[in-house]
mmCIF file of C-alpha atoms in Angstrom:
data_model
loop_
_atom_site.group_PDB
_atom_site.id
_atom_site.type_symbol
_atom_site.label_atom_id
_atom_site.label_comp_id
_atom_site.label_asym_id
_atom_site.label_seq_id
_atom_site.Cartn_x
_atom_site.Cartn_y
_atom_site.Cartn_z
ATOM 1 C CA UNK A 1 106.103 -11.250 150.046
ATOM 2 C CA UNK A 2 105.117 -12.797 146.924
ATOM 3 C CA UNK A 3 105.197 -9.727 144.539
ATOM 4 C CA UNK A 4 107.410 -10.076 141.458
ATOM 5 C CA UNK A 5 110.482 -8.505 141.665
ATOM 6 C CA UNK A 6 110.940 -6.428 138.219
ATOM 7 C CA UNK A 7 114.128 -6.982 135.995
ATOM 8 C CA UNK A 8 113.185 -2.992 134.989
ATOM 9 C CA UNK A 9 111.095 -0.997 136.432
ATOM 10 C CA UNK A 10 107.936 -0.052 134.430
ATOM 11 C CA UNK A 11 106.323 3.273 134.634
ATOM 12 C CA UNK A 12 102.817 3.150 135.686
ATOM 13 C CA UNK A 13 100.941 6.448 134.042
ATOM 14 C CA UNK A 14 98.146 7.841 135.590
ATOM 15 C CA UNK A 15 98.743 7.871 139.555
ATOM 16 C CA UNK A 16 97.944 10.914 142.185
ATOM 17 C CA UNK A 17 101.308 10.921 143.715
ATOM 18 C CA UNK A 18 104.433 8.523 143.561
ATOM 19 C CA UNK A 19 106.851 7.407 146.279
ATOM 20 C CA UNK A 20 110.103 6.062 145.443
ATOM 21 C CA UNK A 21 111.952 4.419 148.372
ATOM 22 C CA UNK A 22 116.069 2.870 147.868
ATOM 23 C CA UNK A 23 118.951 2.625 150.157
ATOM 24 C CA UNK A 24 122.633 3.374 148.330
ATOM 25 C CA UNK A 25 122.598 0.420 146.712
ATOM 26 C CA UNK A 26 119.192 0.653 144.830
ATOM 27 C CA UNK A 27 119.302 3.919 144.075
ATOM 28 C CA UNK A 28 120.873 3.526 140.366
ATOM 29 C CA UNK A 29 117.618 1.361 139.377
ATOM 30 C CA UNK A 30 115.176 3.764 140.835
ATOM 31 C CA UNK A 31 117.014 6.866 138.156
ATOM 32 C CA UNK A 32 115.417 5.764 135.111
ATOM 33 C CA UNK A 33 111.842 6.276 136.644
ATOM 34 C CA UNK A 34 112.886 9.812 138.150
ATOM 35 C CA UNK A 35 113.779 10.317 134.689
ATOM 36 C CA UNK A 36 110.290 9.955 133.934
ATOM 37 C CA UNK A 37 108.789 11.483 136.288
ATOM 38 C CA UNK A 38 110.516 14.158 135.998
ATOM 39 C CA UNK A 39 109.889 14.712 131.910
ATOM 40 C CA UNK A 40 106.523 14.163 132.583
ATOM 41 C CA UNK A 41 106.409 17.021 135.309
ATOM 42 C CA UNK A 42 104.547 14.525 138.006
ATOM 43 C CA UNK A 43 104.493 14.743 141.624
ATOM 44 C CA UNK A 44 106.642 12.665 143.710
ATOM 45 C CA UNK A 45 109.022 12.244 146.794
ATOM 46 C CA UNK A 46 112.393 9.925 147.177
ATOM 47 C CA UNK A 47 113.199 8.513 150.769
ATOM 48 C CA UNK A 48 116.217 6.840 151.827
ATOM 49 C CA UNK A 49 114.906 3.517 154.052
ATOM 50 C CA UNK A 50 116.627 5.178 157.166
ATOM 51 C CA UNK A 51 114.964 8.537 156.918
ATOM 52 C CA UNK A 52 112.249 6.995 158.718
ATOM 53 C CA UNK A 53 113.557 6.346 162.722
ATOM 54 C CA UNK A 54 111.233 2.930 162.605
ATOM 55 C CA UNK A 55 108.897 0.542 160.675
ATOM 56 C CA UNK A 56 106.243 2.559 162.898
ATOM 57 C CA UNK A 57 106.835 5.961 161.264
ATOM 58 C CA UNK A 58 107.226 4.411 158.228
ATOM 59 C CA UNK A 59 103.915 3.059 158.324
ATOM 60 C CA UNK A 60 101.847 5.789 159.708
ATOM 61 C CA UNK A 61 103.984 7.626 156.695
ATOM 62 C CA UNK A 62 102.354 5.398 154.559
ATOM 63 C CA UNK A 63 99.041 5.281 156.183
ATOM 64 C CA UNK A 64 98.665 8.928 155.118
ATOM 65 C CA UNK A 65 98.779 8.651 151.511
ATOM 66 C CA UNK A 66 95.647 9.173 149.238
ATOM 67 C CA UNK A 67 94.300 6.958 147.248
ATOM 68 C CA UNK A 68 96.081 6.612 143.781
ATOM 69 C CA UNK A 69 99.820 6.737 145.241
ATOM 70 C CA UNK A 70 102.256 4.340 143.554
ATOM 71 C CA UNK A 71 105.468 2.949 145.044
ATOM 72 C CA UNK A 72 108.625 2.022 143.659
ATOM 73 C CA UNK A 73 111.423 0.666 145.998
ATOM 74 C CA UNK A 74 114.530 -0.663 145.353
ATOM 75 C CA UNK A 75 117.510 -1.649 147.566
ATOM 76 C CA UNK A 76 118.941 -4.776 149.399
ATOM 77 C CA UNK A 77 116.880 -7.802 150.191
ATOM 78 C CA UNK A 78 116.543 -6.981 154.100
ATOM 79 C CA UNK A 79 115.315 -3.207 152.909
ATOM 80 C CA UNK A 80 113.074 -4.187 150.729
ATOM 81 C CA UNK A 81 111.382 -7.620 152.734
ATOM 82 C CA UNK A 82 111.210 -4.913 155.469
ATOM 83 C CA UNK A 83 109.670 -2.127 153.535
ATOM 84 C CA UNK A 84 107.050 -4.202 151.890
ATOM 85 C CA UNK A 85 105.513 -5.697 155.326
ATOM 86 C CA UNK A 86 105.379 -1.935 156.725
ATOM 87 C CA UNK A 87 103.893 -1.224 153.115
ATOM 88 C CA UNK A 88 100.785 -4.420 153.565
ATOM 89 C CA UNK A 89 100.168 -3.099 156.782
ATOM 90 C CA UNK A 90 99.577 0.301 155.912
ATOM 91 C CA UNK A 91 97.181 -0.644 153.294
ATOM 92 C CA UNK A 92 99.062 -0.791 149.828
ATOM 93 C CA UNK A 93 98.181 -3.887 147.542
ATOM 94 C CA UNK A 94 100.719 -5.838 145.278
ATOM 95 C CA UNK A 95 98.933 -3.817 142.259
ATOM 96 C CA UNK A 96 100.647 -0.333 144.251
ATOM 97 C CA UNK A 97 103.778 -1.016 144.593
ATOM 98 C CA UNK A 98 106.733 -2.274 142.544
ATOM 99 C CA UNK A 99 110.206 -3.714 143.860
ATOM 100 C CA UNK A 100 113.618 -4.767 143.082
ATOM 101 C CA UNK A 101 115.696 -6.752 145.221
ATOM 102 C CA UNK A 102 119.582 -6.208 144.845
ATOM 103 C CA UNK A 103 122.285 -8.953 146.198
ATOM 104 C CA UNK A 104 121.529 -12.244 147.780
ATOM 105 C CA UNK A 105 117.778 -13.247 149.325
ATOM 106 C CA UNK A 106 116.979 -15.524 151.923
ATOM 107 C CA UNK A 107 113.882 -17.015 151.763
ATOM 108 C CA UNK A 108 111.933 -19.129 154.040
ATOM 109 C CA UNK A 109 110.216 -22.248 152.441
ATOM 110 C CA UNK A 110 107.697 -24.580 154.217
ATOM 111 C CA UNK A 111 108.717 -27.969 153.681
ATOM 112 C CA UNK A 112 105.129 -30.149 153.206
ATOM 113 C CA UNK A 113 106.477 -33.390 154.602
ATOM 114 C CA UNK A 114 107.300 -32.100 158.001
ATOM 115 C CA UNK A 115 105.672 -28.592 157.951
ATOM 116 C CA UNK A 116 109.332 -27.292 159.512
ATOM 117 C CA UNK A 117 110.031 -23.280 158.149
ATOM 118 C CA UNK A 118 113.734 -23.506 156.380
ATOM 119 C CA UNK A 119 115.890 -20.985 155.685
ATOM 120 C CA UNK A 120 117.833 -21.205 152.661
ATOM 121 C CA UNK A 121 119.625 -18.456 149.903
ATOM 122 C CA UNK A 122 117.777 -18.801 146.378
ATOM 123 C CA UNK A 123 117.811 -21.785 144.857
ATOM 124 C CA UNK A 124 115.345 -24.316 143.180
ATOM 125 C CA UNK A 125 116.394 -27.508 145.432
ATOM 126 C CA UNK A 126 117.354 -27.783 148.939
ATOM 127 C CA UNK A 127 117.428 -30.262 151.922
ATOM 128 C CA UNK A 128 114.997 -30.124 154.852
ATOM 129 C CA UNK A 129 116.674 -29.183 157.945
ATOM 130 C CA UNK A 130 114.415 -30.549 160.058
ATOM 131 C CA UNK A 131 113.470 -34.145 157.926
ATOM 132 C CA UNK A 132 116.125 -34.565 155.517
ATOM 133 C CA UNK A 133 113.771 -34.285 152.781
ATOM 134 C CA UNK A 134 114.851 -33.105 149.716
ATOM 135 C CA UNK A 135 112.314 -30.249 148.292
ATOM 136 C CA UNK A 136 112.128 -28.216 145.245
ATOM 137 C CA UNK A 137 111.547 -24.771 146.479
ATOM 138 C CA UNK A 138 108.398 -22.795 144.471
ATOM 139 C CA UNK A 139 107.165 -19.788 143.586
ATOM 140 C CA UNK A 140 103.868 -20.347 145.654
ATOM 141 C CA UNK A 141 104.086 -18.231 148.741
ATOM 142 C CA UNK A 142 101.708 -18.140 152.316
ATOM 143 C CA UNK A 143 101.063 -15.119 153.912
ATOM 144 C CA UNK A 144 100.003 -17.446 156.871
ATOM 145 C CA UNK A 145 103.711 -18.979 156.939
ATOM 146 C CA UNK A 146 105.942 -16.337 155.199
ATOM 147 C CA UNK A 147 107.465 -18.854 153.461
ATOM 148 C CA UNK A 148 107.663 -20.197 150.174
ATOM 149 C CA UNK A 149 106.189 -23.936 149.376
ATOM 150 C CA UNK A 150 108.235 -26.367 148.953
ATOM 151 C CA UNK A 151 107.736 -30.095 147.420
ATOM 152 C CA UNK A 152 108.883 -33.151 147.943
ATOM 153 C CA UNK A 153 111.160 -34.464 145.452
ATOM 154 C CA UNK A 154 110.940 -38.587 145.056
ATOM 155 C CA UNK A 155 113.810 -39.800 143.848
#
């Protein structure tokens, strides 16, 4: 899950088709890109996350899309972590899709003294829960761990 969450969206020109995917609390980021779309006279859909009864429709949804379909999803943390491992799966790249994250994230970081997965809100610094270690969490993610690196930090 290391794609870069946007501040703003940013229209991508150019693309076969567009998807736009929010819960209720996304869907005020997502406007300014229907906006565009719309002025520009382009096809796309909007889906609410729960339209889809499970990440299994959702991904042979997603599975069916042609080549040169671009995503945009916004909406809480759990949404979005959700949506963009259904996305992977289906065959989208990080250069397909753009997200935006709303409220608080959890995020899983790998400490590399102990090689124990925490579990900690956003921060920079946090404390190993399995070694006591204190680590400074990064933005270098494993797609082997799901989990963000985090260092050592000598005192």
């Amino acid at each position: 899950m290391d794609h870069a969450t946007n501040k703003n969206f940013t229209f991508v020109t150019g693309r076969r088709k567009y998807l736009l995917f929010t819960d209720i609390t996304g869907y005020g980021e997502i406007t300014p890109i229907l906006s565009s779309l719309d002025e520009q006279n382009l096809l796309y859909m909007v889906y609410y996350f729960n339209e889809f009864s499970s990440n299994h429709d959702l991904k042979t949804y997603l599975s069916q899309q042609k080549m040169g379909t671009y995503i945009y999803a916004s909406g809480n943390w759990n949404s979005i972590i959700s949506f963009v491992k259904t996305a992977e799966k289906a065959g989208f790249t990080e250069e397909e899709l753009q997200i935006k994250g709303i409220g608080e994230r959890i995020l899983r970081v790998f400490c590399s003294r102990c090689y124990a997965i925490n579990v900690c809100k956003t921060s920079k610094e946090m404390v190993c829960q399995s070694c006591g270690q204190s680590l400074s969490v990064s933005n270098h993610y494993s797609r082997r761990y799901d989990a963000y690196l985090g260092y050592t930090i000598l005192n």
